[in-house]
Amino acid sequence: MLYFYNRFFVLLARRVQVLPALGIAVVFWFAGPVLASQTGFDFSVHTLASKVPGKTALIVGGIQGDEPGGFNAAALIATRYKILSGRVIVVPNLNFESIIKRSRGVYGDMNRKFDRVSKTDPERQTVSKIKSMITDPGVDFILNLHDGSGFFTPTRENNMRNPDRWGQSIIIDQALMPAQYTGLFSDLSVTAQQCAENVNAHLIEPGHTVRVKNTRTAEGDEEMAKTLTFFAMKNKKPAFGVEASKSFLTPGRVYYHLLAIESFLTKAGISFERDFSLTQNEIEKAIDKDIALTLGERRILLYAENIRNRINYLPMEKDSEVQFLVNNPLLALVHNKSDFSLYHGNRCLSHLSPQYFEYDLGIDSIEMDVDGQKKQVPFGSRILVKEQFMVHPIPDHRVNIIGYTTQDMKDEAGFFITKDDCMQRFSIDRDGQIFRIEVYRQGKFNGMVLADFRFRNKPDKIAQITKDICNVEQVFK
Ligand SMILES: [Zn+2]
């Protein structure tokens, strides 16, 4: 399976800011140069470059935090597409704080700050950073992804289908680029129309037709004159708004976003492949597939995919900043009073209840016997188990397999353990398949390994798995 982590999944996350209402333990990994994190909510930048020269697209998701179609589509481009020619730069989480807080804009509408932004505006730096990405001479065109209400139609049909609606449209500010512009997509209207037609060839239902909406911004639309796309236009960059209808659930919106994005990329000569098929069902799976985070000096790995809604007694480090790494740009850990909320975009996936320990970094791995083979397994990784595992005893250390209990057994090393020996409700996943192996020395926490039984009795799937031990930066499948 293709999983393109190696371009960007190196993240350093810090708890940077504690807001009055809720503390945010932040989260970021960066591709390329690390942008200074002032607020803890900086967006991430993912550059998907190919070896074949070509045009560069800049794709922006999440300018408004309550439009999950757009930011999930952008995150899928960042994580599950491979660019074969040309280059794609993705910002999947431009207004990340608003995404996590399910707000259109915690500090007002970010998409009205591209003409002027007040010096005291908390988003001033974010806006100025994305502006400099837009005006970068290396960028050829820009797509700004939105979810819009209802369905845009040129004439009024009813309350949900009329010229004032935005859903299912491709937005242009004017029909043509200025006369002196000689680059790609100089005829915005024709380009948008052709992309709309490409999308319309794959409608889920006929009523979902995508249409081009020309806001004629320069003719006096003061609101649109403040937007990202108009800023781009003024700087001679072709820019398109892509609006999927809020009438659909997220996978439906993402479906239309991806169709539109792919159409623009193809028209620009940027070729690509993705590792899932374009159906709502597959999109829904792809959004969550293999998402994970690591924390606690990288000694704890947690799958965010299919995680239980509460994880108890997570051994976190006493008196320490919460640091973590994620392998998906929409994952965030929010620090509440007594626990942590794990978010993917605006969905809260789980609550993590910490138990605080001092950490002992004396050992980095454990020796295990897994299905008859000896393995050295690093902390912060998972090990695939088909039938049974055993942790070799470590002098002066205690192994605790969460969900496995024997009578008064202090150290659970040295026992062969099958899935049926573990109580399902202690698994970290909802299906009762993934269990925590924790190691302690004199009351201090050493590290954790996950025993992953998900592929037990699935020899066909096991055969595709190339790595039986892997961490957050690696492929889980
Ligand atoms: Zn929007």
XYZ file of C-alpha atoms and ligand atoms in Angstrom:
478
model
C 0.000 0.000 0.000
C 1.174 3.503 -0.720
C 1.623 5.777 2.189
C 3.673 8.832 1.654
C 4.706 9.632 5.146
C 8.348 10.118 4.408
C 7.922 13.515 2.892
C 6.613 15.183 5.952
C 5.798 13.169 8.965
C 8.362 14.654 11.174
C 6.665 16.762 13.698
C 7.519 18.365 16.905
C 4.565 19.232 18.987
C 4.480 21.345 22.026
C 1.931 22.535 24.395
C 2.273 26.164 23.662
C -0.695 27.954 24.969
C -3.328 27.438 27.563
C -6.438 29.348 26.702
C -8.870 30.339 29.411
C -11.607 28.059 28.162
C -9.553 25.118 27.143
C -5.899 24.470 26.935
C -4.586 23.343 23.646
C -1.733 20.990 23.544
C -0.495 21.483 20.142
C 0.371 19.545 17.575
C 2.286 20.053 14.611
C 4.445 18.503 12.214
C 5.905 20.322 9.352
C 7.074 19.636 5.923
C 10.201 21.466 5.034
C 11.104 24.523 7.013
C 9.613 24.659 10.431
C 7.389 27.657 10.827
C 7.627 29.288 14.186
C 4.700 28.341 16.312
C 3.372 31.433 18.022
C -0.062 30.404 18.972
C 0.238 26.685 18.712
C -2.247 26.676 15.887
C -0.037 27.297 12.950
C -1.076 25.612 9.767
C 1.098 22.931 8.240
C 2.558 22.929 4.760
C 2.944 19.760 2.719
C 4.935 19.906 -0.440
C 4.275 16.979 -2.738
C 6.924 17.255 -5.358
C 7.666 14.947 -8.223
C 10.876 14.518 -10.161
C 9.156 15.570 -13.358
C 9.065 19.341 -13.791
C 5.690 20.961 -14.236
C 3.210 23.383 -12.793
C 2.656 24.006 -9.091
C -0.757 24.074 -7.435
C -1.374 25.557 -4.015
C -4.382 23.918 -2.327
C -5.809 25.556 0.776
C -8.277 23.853 3.121
C -9.888 25.018 6.342
C -9.864 28.779 5.925
C -13.194 28.549 7.702
C -13.211 26.051 10.540
C -16.704 24.671 10.076
C -16.216 23.336 6.549
C -14.952 19.773 6.987
C -15.403 18.822 3.337
C -12.670 21.212 2.313
C -10.142 20.481 5.022
C -10.615 16.712 4.881
C -10.165 16.765 1.119
C -6.973 18.794 1.504
C -5.693 16.437 4.217
C -6.297 13.467 1.921
C -4.307 15.152 -0.836
C -1.495 15.766 1.661
C -1.408 12.221 2.998
C -2.685 9.823 0.370
C -1.757 11.234 -3.002
C 1.474 10.862 -4.819
C 2.347 13.509 -7.385
C 3.967 12.048 -10.486
C 4.637 15.244 -12.406
C 4.626 18.852 -11.303
C 4.145 19.849 -7.709
C 1.334 20.335 -5.236
C 1.629 22.394 -2.074
C -1.118 21.681 0.427
C -2.186 23.693 3.440
C -4.948 21.490 4.830
C -5.605 23.353 8.077
C -5.211 27.078 7.480
C -7.510 28.104 10.339
C -6.636 25.206 12.616
C -7.866 26.690 15.860
C -11.303 27.295 14.353
C -11.311 23.772 12.903
C -10.744 22.224 16.320
C -13.334 24.509 17.883
C -15.927 23.883 15.165
C -16.211 27.572 14.468
C -16.361 29.414 11.168
C -13.790 31.741 12.651
C -12.777 32.101 16.271
C -11.433 35.584 15.491
C -13.934 36.443 12.766
C -13.957 35.322 9.154
C -10.372 34.749 8.039
C -11.472 34.944 4.423
C -12.265 38.646 4.856
C -8.757 39.554 5.982
C -6.870 39.441 2.706
C -7.328 43.075 1.803
C -6.690 44.553 5.235
C -6.008 42.926 8.566
C -5.723 44.838 11.806
C -2.325 44.979 13.475
C -3.803 43.489 16.611
C -5.610 40.659 14.841
C -4.441 37.287 16.242
C -4.568 35.912 12.687
C -2.403 38.620 11.189
C 0.635 36.367 11.021
C -1.286 33.418 9.583
C -2.779 35.609 6.873
C 0.562 37.144 6.023
C 2.233 33.719 5.789
C -0.357 32.307 3.420
C -0.223 35.519 1.374
C 3.497 35.063 0.872
C 2.889 31.473 -0.231
C 0.281 32.681 -2.726
C 2.573 35.321 -4.208
C 5.576 32.969 -4.365
C 6.718 32.989 -8.002
C 6.851 29.185 -7.911
C 3.087 28.880 -7.452
C 1.040 28.752 -10.673
C -2.531 28.602 -9.387
C -4.523 28.361 -6.185
C -7.551 26.379 -5.080
C -9.371 27.526 -1.960
C -11.683 24.793 -0.654
C -15.017 25.572 0.972
C -18.269 23.933 1.964
C -21.152 26.174 0.957
C -24.831 26.157 1.814
C -27.407 24.682 -0.533
C -26.878 24.665 -4.273
C -25.855 27.572 -6.446
C -28.146 27.916 -9.455
C -28.210 30.848 -11.899
C -31.944 31.378 -11.424
C -34.065 30.965 -8.337
C -35.652 27.518 -7.999
C -36.371 27.475 -4.269
C -34.846 28.426 -0.962
C -31.982 25.958 -1.221
C -31.343 26.310 -4.943
C -30.821 29.892 -5.965
C -28.189 32.439 -7.007
C -27.431 33.372 -3.384
C -26.365 29.853 -2.445
C -22.761 28.720 -2.734
C -22.798 24.923 -2.606
C -21.727 22.921 -5.680
C -20.001 25.772 -7.415
C -16.615 26.800 -8.690
C -16.058 30.425 -7.846
C -14.160 32.869 -9.994
C -13.724 36.571 -9.307
C -13.766 37.523 -12.979
C -13.920 35.827 -16.357
C -10.387 36.533 -17.528
C -6.978 37.154 -16.032
C -5.615 40.652 -16.762
C -4.444 41.159 -20.356
C -0.746 41.210 -19.495
C -0.977 37.804 -17.791
C 0.398 35.043 -19.971
C 0.502 32.035 -17.644
C -1.704 29.045 -16.971
C -5.513 29.322 -16.869
C -5.707 32.858 -18.253
C -9.321 32.185 -19.189
C -10.704 31.566 -15.720
C -14.258 31.163 -16.913
C -13.480 28.495 -19.486
C -11.157 26.647 -17.084
C -13.756 26.642 -14.316
C -16.476 25.572 -16.749
C -14.406 22.648 -18.017
C -13.633 21.517 -14.475
C -17.300 21.773 -13.527
C -18.150 19.575 -16.514
C -15.570 17.010 -15.443
C -17.115 16.876 -11.991
C -20.597 16.708 -13.461
C -19.663 13.574 -15.358
C -19.458 11.788 -11.969
C -22.424 13.103 -9.995
C -23.823 10.908 -7.258
C -27.253 12.312 -8.131
C -28.303 14.565 -11.019
C -29.363 17.348 -8.605
C -25.759 17.789 -7.488
C -24.680 19.627 -10.624
C -21.695 21.918 -10.153
C -21.880 25.368 -11.758
C -19.521 28.257 -12.215
C -20.246 31.310 -10.107
C -18.554 34.528 -11.202
C -18.647 37.008 -8.321
C -17.395 39.848 -10.594
C -15.512 41.066 -7.574
C -13.725 43.963 -9.201
C -17.055 45.451 -10.266
C -17.803 46.422 -6.704
C -18.289 43.347 -4.514
C -16.735 44.733 -1.350
C -17.022 41.485 0.584
C -15.400 39.343 -2.082
C -12.652 41.940 -2.484
C -11.405 40.907 0.969
C -10.969 37.238 0.121
C -7.995 35.004 -0.500
C -8.859 34.341 -4.124
C -9.202 38.028 -4.975
C -5.893 38.740 -3.260
C -4.378 36.051 -5.477
C -5.986 37.552 -8.580
C -4.623 40.982 -7.775
C -1.214 39.358 -7.622
C -1.711 37.738 -11.017
C -2.329 34.258 -9.712
C -5.319 32.371 -11.096
C -7.390 31.310 -8.119
C -10.591 29.324 -7.814
C -12.935 28.743 -4.915
C -14.299 25.199 -4.811
C -17.552 24.858 -2.889
C -19.089 21.500 -2.014
C -22.627 21.574 -0.685
C -23.218 21.483 3.051
C -26.299 19.430 2.195
C -24.013 16.372 2.084
C -22.209 14.587 4.884
C -18.453 15.012 4.934
C -17.586 12.050 2.636
C -19.964 13.390 -0.022
C -18.429 16.849 0.192
C -14.920 15.402 0.031
C -15.944 13.351 -2.997
C -16.860 16.491 -4.948
C -13.828 18.390 -3.719
C -11.480 15.648 -4.859
C -13.173 15.411 -8.250
C -12.734 19.153 -8.731
C -9.141 19.189 -7.470
C -8.173 16.266 -9.675
C -9.731 17.987 -12.644
C -7.731 21.195 -12.060
C -4.518 19.226 -11.531
C -5.063 17.262 -14.708
C -5.764 20.420 -16.694
C -2.518 21.891 -15.351
C -0.619 18.792 -16.461
C 0.002 17.652 -12.893
C -0.370 13.890 -12.738
C -0.959 11.938 -9.568
C -2.072 8.699 -8.017
C -3.988 8.005 -4.829
C -4.242 4.867 -2.757
C -8.026 4.675 -2.442
C -10.902 4.755 -4.879
C -13.205 7.718 -5.244
C -16.398 6.551 -3.597
C -17.960 8.033 -0.485
C -17.418 4.771 1.345
C -13.732 4.537 0.497
C -13.232 8.231 1.229
C -14.727 7.813 4.682
C -12.294 4.977 5.401
C -9.322 6.806 3.918
C -9.866 9.831 6.166
C -9.186 7.739 9.273
C -6.950 5.039 7.936
C -3.778 4.529 9.963
C -3.970 7.881 11.715
C -1.901 7.807 14.879
C 0.063 9.834 17.356
C 2.983 9.302 19.643
C 3.704 10.997 22.933
C 5.624 10.546 26.163
C 9.164 10.912 24.816
C 7.972 8.904 21.810
C 7.525 5.933 24.097
C 3.761 5.729 23.665
C 2.039 5.064 20.375
C -1.716 5.438 20.028
C -3.808 4.585 17.024
C -6.332 7.334 16.496
C -8.185 5.220 13.944
C -11.032 3.428 15.662
C -9.794 4.502 19.111
C -12.078 4.029 22.128
C -13.769 7.189 23.307
C -11.762 7.048 26.516
C -8.282 5.756 27.257
C -7.606 5.485 30.969
C -4.400 5.594 33.010
C -2.214 6.722 30.177
C 1.264 6.929 31.730
C 2.238 10.505 30.939
C 5.285 12.262 32.234
C 5.081 14.162 35.487
C 5.890 17.870 35.382
C 6.590 17.842 31.701
C 5.349 19.665 28.655
C 3.133 17.462 26.557
C 4.960 16.723 23.372
C 3.643 14.588 20.644
C 3.891 13.721 17.004
C 1.057 12.992 14.649
C 0.957 11.449 11.214
C -2.033 13.415 9.987
C -2.397 17.202 9.722
C -5.847 17.246 11.295
C -4.911 15.454 14.519
C -4.697 17.620 17.622
C -4.505 17.062 21.332
C -6.387 19.527 23.499
C -5.378 19.851 27.110
C -8.427 20.032 29.365
C -8.314 20.452 33.121
C -7.799 16.816 33.977
C -7.529 15.010 30.693
C -6.778 15.442 26.989
C -9.134 15.416 24.056
C -7.894 13.905 20.850
C -9.321 15.584 17.768
C -9.262 14.834 14.085
C -10.393 18.097 12.524
C -13.557 19.014 14.344
C -14.350 15.485 15.524
C -13.384 14.604 19.074
C -12.178 11.010 18.789
C -11.217 10.217 22.347
C -10.450 11.469 25.826
C -7.115 10.457 27.242
C -6.975 10.278 31.040
C -3.401 10.573 32.203
C -1.748 8.972 35.146
C 1.445 10.831 35.863
C 4.732 9.030 36.324
C 8.350 9.838 36.374
C 9.972 8.397 33.312
C 12.962 6.086 33.312
C 14.696 6.166 29.950
C 17.146 3.402 30.808
C 15.881 0.975 28.184
C 14.430 1.691 24.732
C 12.937 -1.625 23.735
C 11.809 -5.008 24.925
C 12.614 -8.455 23.694
C 9.585 -10.433 22.708
C 8.716 -13.825 21.383
C 6.018 -13.272 18.766
C 4.439 -16.250 17.019
C 7.601 -18.238 17.565
C 10.042 -15.549 16.500
C 12.318 -13.479 18.651
C 11.899 -9.728 18.139
C 13.447 -6.634 19.638
C 10.551 -4.202 19.818
C 11.174 -0.469 20.436
C 8.906 1.490 22.742
C 6.412 3.647 20.906
C 5.772 1.033 18.251
C 3.278 -1.680 17.535
C 3.985 -5.331 16.950
C 1.736 -7.435 14.790
C 0.649 -10.631 16.531
C -1.027 -13.526 14.757
C -1.463 -15.904 17.652
C 0.577 -15.199 20.732
C 3.344 -13.179 22.245
C 5.566 -13.272 25.270
C 7.687 -10.498 26.741
C 11.032 -11.726 27.940
C 11.573 -10.909 31.607
C 13.799 -7.894 32.256
C 15.649 -7.897 35.582
C 14.343 -5.217 37.994
C 11.518 -4.298 35.602
C 7.843 -5.062 35.660
C 5.773 -5.747 32.575
C 2.087 -4.843 32.736
C -0.163 -6.023 29.947
C -3.311 -3.926 30.238
C -6.309 -6.232 30.168
C -4.338 -9.355 31.089
C -4.469 -10.457 34.685
C -3.261 -13.482 36.492
C -3.686 -14.104 40.164
C -1.575 -11.579 41.984
C 0.940 -11.612 39.234
C 3.201 -8.627 39.596
C 5.289 -9.092 36.506
C 3.524 -10.331 33.398
C 6.724 -11.060 31.513
C 7.451 -14.689 30.687
C 3.887 -15.725 29.838
C 2.582 -16.633 26.417
C -0.453 -14.480 25.818
C -3.146 -14.827 23.165
C -5.901 -12.385 22.298
C -8.371 -14.426 24.307
C -6.233 -13.917 27.406
C -6.842 -10.183 27.205
C -10.063 -8.590 28.338
C -11.539 -6.875 25.332
C -12.677 -3.741 27.115
C -9.059 -2.842 27.887
C -8.035 -2.615 24.248
C -7.283 0.827 22.871
C -9.463 0.185 19.804
C -13.201 -0.260 19.719
C -12.929 -3.756 18.297
C -10.914 -5.244 21.171
C -7.842 -6.081 19.107
C -5.004 -3.786 20.200
C -3.514 -4.029 23.689
C -0.986 -2.033 25.696
C 2.198 -3.620 26.992
C 3.736 -1.297 29.572
C 7.086 -1.565 31.277
C 7.996 -0.011 34.626
C 11.059 0.065 36.804
C 10.667 0.873 40.472
C 7.478 2.779 39.874
C 8.834 4.724 36.928
C 7.500 4.315 33.414
C 9.852 2.984 30.752
C 7.666 2.705 27.705
C 4.808 1.058 25.895
C 4.391 -1.315 22.975
C 1.084 -2.116 21.315
C 0.255 -5.744 20.610
C -1.880 -5.629 17.489
C -4.125 -8.646 16.874
C -6.159 -6.986 14.113
C -4.856 -9.286 11.425
C -5.247 -12.500 13.353
C -7.041 -15.018 11.155
C -6.508 -12.818 8.119
C -3.635 -14.490 6.282
C -4.381 -12.652 3.029
C -4.003 -9.291 4.739
C -0.964 -10.399 6.718
C 0.704 -11.300 3.443
C 0.528 -7.647 2.347
C 2.125 -6.347 5.509
C 5.750 -5.536 5.039
C 6.527 -4.285 8.522
C 5.413 -6.190 11.577
C 6.952 -3.566 13.845
C 6.267 0.080 13.104
C 5.920 3.468 14.698
C 3.947 6.617 13.951
C 6.104 7.605 11.002
C 5.676 4.264 9.319
C 3.017 2.378 7.571
C 0.706 0.478 9.856
C -1.045 -1.624 7.339
Zn -16.237 28.821 3.205
